[in-house]
PDB file of N, CA and C in Angstrom:
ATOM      1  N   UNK B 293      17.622 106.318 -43.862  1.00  0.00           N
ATOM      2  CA  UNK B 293      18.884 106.478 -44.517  1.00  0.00           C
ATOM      3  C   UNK B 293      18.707 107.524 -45.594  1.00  0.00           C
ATOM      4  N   UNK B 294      19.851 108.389 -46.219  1.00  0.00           N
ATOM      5  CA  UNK B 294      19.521 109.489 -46.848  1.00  0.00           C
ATOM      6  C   UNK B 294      21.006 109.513 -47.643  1.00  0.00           C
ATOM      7  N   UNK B 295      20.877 109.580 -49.141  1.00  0.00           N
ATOM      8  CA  UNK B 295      21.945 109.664 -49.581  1.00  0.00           C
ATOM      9  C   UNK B 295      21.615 108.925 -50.987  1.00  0.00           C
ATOM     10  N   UNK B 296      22.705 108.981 -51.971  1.00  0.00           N
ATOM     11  CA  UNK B 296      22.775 108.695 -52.952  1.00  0.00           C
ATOM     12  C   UNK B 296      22.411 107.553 -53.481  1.00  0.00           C
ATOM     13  N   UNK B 297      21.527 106.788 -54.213  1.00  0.00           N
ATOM     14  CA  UNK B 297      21.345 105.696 -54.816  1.00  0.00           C
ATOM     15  C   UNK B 297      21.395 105.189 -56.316  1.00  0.00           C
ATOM     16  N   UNK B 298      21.938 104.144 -56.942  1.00  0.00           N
ATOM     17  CA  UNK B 298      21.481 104.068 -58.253  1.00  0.00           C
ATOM     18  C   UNK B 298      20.340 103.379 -58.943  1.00  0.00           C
ATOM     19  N   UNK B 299      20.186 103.800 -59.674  1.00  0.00           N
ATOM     20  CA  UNK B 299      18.881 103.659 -60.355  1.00  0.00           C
ATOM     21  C   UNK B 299      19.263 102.021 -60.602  1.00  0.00           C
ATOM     22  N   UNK B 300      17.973 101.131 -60.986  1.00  0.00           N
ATOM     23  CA  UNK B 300      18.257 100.164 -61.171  1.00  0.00           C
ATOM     24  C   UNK B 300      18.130  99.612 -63.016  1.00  0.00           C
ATOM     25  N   UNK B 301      17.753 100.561 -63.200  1.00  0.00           N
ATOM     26  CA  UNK B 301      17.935 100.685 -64.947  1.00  0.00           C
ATOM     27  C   UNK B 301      18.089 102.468 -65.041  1.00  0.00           C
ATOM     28  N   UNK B 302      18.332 102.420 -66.395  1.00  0.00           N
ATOM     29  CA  UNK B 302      18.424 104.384 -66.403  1.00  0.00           C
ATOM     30  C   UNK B 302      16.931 104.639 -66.877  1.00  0.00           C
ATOM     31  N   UNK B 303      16.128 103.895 -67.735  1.00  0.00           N
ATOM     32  CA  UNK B 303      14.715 103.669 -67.610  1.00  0.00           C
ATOM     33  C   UNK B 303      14.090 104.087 -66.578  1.00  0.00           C
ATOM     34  N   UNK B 304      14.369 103.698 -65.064  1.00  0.00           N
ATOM     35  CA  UNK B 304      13.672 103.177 -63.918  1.00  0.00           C
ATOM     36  C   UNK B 304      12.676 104.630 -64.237  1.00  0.00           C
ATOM     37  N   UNK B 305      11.168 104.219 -64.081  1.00  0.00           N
ATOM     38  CA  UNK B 305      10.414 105.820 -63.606  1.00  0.00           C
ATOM     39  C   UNK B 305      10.297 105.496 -61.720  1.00  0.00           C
ATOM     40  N   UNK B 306       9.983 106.451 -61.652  1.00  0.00           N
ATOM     41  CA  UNK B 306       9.491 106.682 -60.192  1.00  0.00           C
ATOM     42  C   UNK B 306       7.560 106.548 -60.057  1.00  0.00           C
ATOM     43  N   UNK B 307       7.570 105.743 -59.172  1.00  0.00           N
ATOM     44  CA  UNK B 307       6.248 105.860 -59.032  1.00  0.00           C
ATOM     45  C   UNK B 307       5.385 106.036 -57.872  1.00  0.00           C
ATOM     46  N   UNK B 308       4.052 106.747 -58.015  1.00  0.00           N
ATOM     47  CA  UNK B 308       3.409 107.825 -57.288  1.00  0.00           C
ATOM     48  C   UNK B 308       2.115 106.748 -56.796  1.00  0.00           C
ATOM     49  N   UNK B 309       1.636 106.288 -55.760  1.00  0.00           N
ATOM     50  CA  UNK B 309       0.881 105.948 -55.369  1.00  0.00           C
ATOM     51  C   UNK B 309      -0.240 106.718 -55.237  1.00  0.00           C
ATOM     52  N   UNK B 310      -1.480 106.441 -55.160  1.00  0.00           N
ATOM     53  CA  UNK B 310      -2.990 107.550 -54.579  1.00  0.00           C
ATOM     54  C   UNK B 310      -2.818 107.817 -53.536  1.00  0.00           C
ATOM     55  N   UNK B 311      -2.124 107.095 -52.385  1.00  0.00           N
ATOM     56  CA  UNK B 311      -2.030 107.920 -50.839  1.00  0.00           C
ATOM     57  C   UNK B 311      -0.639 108.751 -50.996  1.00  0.00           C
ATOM     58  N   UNK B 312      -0.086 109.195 -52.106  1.00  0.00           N
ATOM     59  CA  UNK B 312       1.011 110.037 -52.191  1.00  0.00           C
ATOM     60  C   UNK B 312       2.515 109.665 -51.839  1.00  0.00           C
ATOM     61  N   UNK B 313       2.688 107.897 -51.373  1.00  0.00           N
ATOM     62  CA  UNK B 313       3.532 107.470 -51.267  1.00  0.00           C
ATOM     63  C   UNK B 313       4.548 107.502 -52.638  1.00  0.00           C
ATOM     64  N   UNK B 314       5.654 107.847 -53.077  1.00  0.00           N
ATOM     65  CA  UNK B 314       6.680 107.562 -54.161  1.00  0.00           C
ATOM     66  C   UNK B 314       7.551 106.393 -53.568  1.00  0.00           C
ATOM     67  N   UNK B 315       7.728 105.446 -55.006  1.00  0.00           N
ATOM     68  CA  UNK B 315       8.863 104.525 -54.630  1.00  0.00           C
ATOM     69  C   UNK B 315       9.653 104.312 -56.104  1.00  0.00           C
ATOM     70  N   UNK B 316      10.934 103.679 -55.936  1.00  0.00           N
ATOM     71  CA  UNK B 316      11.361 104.003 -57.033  1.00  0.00           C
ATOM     72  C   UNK B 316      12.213 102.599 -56.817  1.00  0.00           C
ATOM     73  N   UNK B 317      12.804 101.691 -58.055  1.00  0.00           N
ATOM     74  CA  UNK B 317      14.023 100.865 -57.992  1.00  0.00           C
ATOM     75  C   UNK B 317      15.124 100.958 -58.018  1.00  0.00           C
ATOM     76  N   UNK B 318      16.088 100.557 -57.185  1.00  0.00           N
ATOM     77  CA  UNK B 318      17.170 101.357 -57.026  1.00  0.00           C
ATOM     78  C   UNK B 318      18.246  99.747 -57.325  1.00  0.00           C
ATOM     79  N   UNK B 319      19.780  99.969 -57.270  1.00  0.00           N
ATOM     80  CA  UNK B 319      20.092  98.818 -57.218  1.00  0.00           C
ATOM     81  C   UNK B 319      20.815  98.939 -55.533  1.00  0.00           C
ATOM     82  N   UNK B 320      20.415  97.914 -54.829  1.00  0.00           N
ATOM     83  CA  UNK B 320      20.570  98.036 -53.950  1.00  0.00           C
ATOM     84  C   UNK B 320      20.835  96.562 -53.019  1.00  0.00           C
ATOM     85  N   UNK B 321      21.676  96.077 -52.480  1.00  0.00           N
ATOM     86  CA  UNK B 321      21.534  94.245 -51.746  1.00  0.00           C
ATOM     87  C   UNK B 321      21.862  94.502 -50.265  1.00  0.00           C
ATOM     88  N   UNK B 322      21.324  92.905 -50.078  1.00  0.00           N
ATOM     89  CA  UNK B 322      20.903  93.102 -48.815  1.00  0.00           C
ATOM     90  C   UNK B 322      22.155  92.358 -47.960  1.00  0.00           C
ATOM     91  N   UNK B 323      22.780  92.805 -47.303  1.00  0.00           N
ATOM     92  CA  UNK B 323      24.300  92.069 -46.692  1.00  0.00           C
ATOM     93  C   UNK B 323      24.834  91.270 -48.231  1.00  0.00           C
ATOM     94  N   UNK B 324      25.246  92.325 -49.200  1.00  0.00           N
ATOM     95  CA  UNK B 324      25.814  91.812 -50.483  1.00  0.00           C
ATOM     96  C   UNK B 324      25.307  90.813 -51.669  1.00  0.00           C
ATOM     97  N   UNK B 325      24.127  90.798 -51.242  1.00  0.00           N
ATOM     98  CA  UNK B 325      23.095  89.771 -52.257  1.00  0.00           C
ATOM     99  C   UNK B 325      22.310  90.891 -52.809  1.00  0.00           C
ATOM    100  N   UNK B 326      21.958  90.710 -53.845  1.00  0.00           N
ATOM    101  CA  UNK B 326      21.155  91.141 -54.260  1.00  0.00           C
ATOM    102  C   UNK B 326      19.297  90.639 -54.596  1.00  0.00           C
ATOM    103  N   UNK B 327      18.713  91.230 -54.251  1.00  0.00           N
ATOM    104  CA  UNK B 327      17.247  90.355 -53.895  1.00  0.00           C
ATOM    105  C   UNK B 327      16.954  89.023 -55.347  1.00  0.00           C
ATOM    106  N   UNK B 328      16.508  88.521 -54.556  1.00  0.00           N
ATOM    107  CA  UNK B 328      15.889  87.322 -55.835  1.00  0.00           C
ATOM    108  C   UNK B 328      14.961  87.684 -57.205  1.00  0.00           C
ATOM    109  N   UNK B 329      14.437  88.513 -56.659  1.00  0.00           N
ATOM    110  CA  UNK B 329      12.816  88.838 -57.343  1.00  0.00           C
ATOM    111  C   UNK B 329      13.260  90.154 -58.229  1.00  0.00           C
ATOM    112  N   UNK B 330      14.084  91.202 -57.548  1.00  0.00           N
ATOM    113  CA  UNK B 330      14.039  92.307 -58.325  1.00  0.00           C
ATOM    114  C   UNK B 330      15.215  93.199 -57.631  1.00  0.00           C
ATOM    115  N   UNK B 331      15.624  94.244 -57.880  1.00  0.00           N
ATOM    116  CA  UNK B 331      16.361  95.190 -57.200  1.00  0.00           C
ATOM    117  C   UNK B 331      15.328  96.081 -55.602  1.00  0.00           C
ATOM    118  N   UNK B 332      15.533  96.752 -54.679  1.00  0.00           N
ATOM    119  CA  UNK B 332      15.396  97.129 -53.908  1.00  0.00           C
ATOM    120  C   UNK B 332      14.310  98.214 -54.551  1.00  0.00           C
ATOM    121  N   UNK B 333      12.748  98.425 -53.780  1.00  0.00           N
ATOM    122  CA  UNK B 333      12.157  99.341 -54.050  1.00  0.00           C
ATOM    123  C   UNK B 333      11.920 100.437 -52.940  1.00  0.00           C
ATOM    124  N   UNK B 334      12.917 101.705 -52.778  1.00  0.00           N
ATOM    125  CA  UNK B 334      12.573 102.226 -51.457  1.00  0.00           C
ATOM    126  C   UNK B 334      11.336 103.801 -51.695  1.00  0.00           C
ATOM    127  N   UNK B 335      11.358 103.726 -50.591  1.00  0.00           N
ATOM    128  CA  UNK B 335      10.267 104.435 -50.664  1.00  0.00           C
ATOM    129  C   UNK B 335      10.908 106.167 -50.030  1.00  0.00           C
ATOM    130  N   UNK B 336      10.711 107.133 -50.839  1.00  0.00           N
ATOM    131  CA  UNK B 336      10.721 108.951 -50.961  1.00  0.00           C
ATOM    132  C   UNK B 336      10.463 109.410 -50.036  1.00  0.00           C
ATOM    133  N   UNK B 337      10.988 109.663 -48.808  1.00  0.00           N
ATOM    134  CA  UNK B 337      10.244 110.621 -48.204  1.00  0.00           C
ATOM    135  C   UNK B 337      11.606 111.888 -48.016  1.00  0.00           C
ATOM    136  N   UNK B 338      10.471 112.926 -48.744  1.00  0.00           N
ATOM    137  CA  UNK B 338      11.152 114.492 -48.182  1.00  0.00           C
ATOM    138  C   UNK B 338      11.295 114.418 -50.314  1.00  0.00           C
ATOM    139  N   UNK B 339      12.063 115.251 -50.324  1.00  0.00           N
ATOM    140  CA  UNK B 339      12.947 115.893 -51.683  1.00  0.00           C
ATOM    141  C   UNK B 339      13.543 114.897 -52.689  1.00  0.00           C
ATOM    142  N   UNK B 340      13.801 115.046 -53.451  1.00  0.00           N
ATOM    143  CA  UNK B 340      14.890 114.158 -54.621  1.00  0.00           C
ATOM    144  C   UNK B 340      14.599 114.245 -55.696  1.00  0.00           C
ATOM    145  N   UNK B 341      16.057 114.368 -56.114  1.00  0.00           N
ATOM    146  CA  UNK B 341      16.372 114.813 -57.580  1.00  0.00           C
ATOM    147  C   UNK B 341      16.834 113.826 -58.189  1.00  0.00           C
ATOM    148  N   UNK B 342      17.336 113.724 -59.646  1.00  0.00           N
ATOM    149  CA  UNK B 342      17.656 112.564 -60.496  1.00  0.00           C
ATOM    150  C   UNK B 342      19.008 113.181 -60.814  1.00  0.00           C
ATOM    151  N   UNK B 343      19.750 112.400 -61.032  1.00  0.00           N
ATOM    152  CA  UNK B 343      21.186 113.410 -61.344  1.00  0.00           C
ATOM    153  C   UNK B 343      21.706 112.296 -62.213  1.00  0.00           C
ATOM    154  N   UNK B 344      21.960 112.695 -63.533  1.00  0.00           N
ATOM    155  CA  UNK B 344      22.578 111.622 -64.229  1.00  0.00           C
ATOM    156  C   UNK B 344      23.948 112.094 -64.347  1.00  0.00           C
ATOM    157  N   UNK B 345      24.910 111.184 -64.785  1.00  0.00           N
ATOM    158  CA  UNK B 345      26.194 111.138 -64.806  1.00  0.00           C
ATOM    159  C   UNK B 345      26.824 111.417 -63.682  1.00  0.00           C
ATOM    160  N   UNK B 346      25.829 110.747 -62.355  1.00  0.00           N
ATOM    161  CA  UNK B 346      26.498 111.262 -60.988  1.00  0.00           C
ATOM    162  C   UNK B 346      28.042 110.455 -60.905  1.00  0.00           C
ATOM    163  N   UNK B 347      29.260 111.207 -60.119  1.00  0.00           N
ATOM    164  CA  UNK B 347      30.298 110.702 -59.330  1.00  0.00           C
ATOM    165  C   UNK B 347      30.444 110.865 -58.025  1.00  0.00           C
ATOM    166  N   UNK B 348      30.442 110.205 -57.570  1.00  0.00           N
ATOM    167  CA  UNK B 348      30.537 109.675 -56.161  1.00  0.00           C
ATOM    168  C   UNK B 348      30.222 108.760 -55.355  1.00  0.00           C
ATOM    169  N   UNK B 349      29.777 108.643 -53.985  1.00  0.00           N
ATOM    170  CA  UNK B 349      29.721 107.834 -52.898  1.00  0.00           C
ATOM    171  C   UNK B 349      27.877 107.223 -53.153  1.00  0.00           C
ATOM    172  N   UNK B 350      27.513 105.708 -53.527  1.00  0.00           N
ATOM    173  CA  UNK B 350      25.928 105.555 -53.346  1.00  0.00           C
ATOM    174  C   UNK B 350      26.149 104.590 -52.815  1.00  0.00           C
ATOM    175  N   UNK B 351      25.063 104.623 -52.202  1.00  0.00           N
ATOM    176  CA  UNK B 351      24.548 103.346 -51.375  1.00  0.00           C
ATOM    177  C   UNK B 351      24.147 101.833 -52.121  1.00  0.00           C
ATOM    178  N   UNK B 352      25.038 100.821 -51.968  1.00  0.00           N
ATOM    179  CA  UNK B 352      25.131  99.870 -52.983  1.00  0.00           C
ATOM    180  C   UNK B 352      24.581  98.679 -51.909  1.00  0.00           C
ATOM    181  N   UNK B 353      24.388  98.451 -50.519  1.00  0.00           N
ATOM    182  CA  UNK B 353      24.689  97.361 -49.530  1.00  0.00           C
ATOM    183  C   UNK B 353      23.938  97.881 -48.523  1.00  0.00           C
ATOM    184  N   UNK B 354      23.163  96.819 -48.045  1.00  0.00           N
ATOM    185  CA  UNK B 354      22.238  97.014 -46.792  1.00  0.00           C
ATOM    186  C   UNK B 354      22.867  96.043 -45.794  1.00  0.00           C
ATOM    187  N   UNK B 355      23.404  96.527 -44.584  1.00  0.00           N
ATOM    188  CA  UNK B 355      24.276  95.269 -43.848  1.00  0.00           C
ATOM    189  C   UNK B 355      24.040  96.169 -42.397  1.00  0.00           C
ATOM    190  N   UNK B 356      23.812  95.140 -41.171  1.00  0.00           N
ATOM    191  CA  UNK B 356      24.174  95.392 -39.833  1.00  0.00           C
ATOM    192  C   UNK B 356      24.909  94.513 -39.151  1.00  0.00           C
ATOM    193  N   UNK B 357      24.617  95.084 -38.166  1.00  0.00           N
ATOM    194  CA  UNK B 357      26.017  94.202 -37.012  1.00  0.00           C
ATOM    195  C   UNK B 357      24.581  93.205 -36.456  1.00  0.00           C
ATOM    196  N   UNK B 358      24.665  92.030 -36.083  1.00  0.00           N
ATOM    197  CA  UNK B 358      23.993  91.153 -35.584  1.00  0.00           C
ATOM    198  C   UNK B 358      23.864  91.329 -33.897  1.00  0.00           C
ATOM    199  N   UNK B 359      22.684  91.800 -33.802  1.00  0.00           N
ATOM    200  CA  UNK B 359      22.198  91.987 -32.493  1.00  0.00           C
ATOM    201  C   UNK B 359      22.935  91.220 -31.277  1.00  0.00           C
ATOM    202  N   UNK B 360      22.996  91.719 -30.158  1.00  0.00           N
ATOM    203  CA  UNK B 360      23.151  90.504 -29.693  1.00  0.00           C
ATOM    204  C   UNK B 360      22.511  90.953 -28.194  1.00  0.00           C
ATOM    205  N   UNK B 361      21.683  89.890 -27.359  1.00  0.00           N
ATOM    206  CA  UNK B 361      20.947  89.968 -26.389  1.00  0.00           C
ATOM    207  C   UNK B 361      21.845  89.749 -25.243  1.00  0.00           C
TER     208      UNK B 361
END
C-alpha cells in the first residue's frame, strides 16, 4: 500500500534498523479498531518524506472483504 499516513504522535521519530529496515508509528486500525498495545508500526520501503500541516486523503483503516472459498 502506498500513500499518505499519520504520524502517531508529531514526536513519532522514524526508526532505522542494522539490516536497513525503517519503520515508523503511524495511526492506523485494523477493520476500525485501533490495536491494543500501540498504533500500527509499518515498515518504508522505497522514498518518504514528512510533510507537516498535510491536507488531504490518509490512510486511517486497514479492512478487507472476507475471503470466501
Amino acid at each position: 500500500m502506498s500513500g499518505f499516513f499519520e504520524l502517531a504522535s508529531p514526536d513519532t521519530q522514524l526508526k532505522v534498523y542494522r539490516n536497513g529496515t525503517r519503520k515508523i508509528e503511524v495511526k492506523l486500525g485494523w477493520y476500525g479498531v485501533k490495536p491494543p498495545t500501540s498504533w500500527a508500526n509499518v515498515t518504508i520501503l522505497g522514498t518518504h518524506q514528512i510533510l507537516e500541516n498535510f491536507v488531504g486523503t490518509v490512510f486511517h483503516n486497514i479492512s478487507g472483504q472476507r475471503r470466501v472459498d
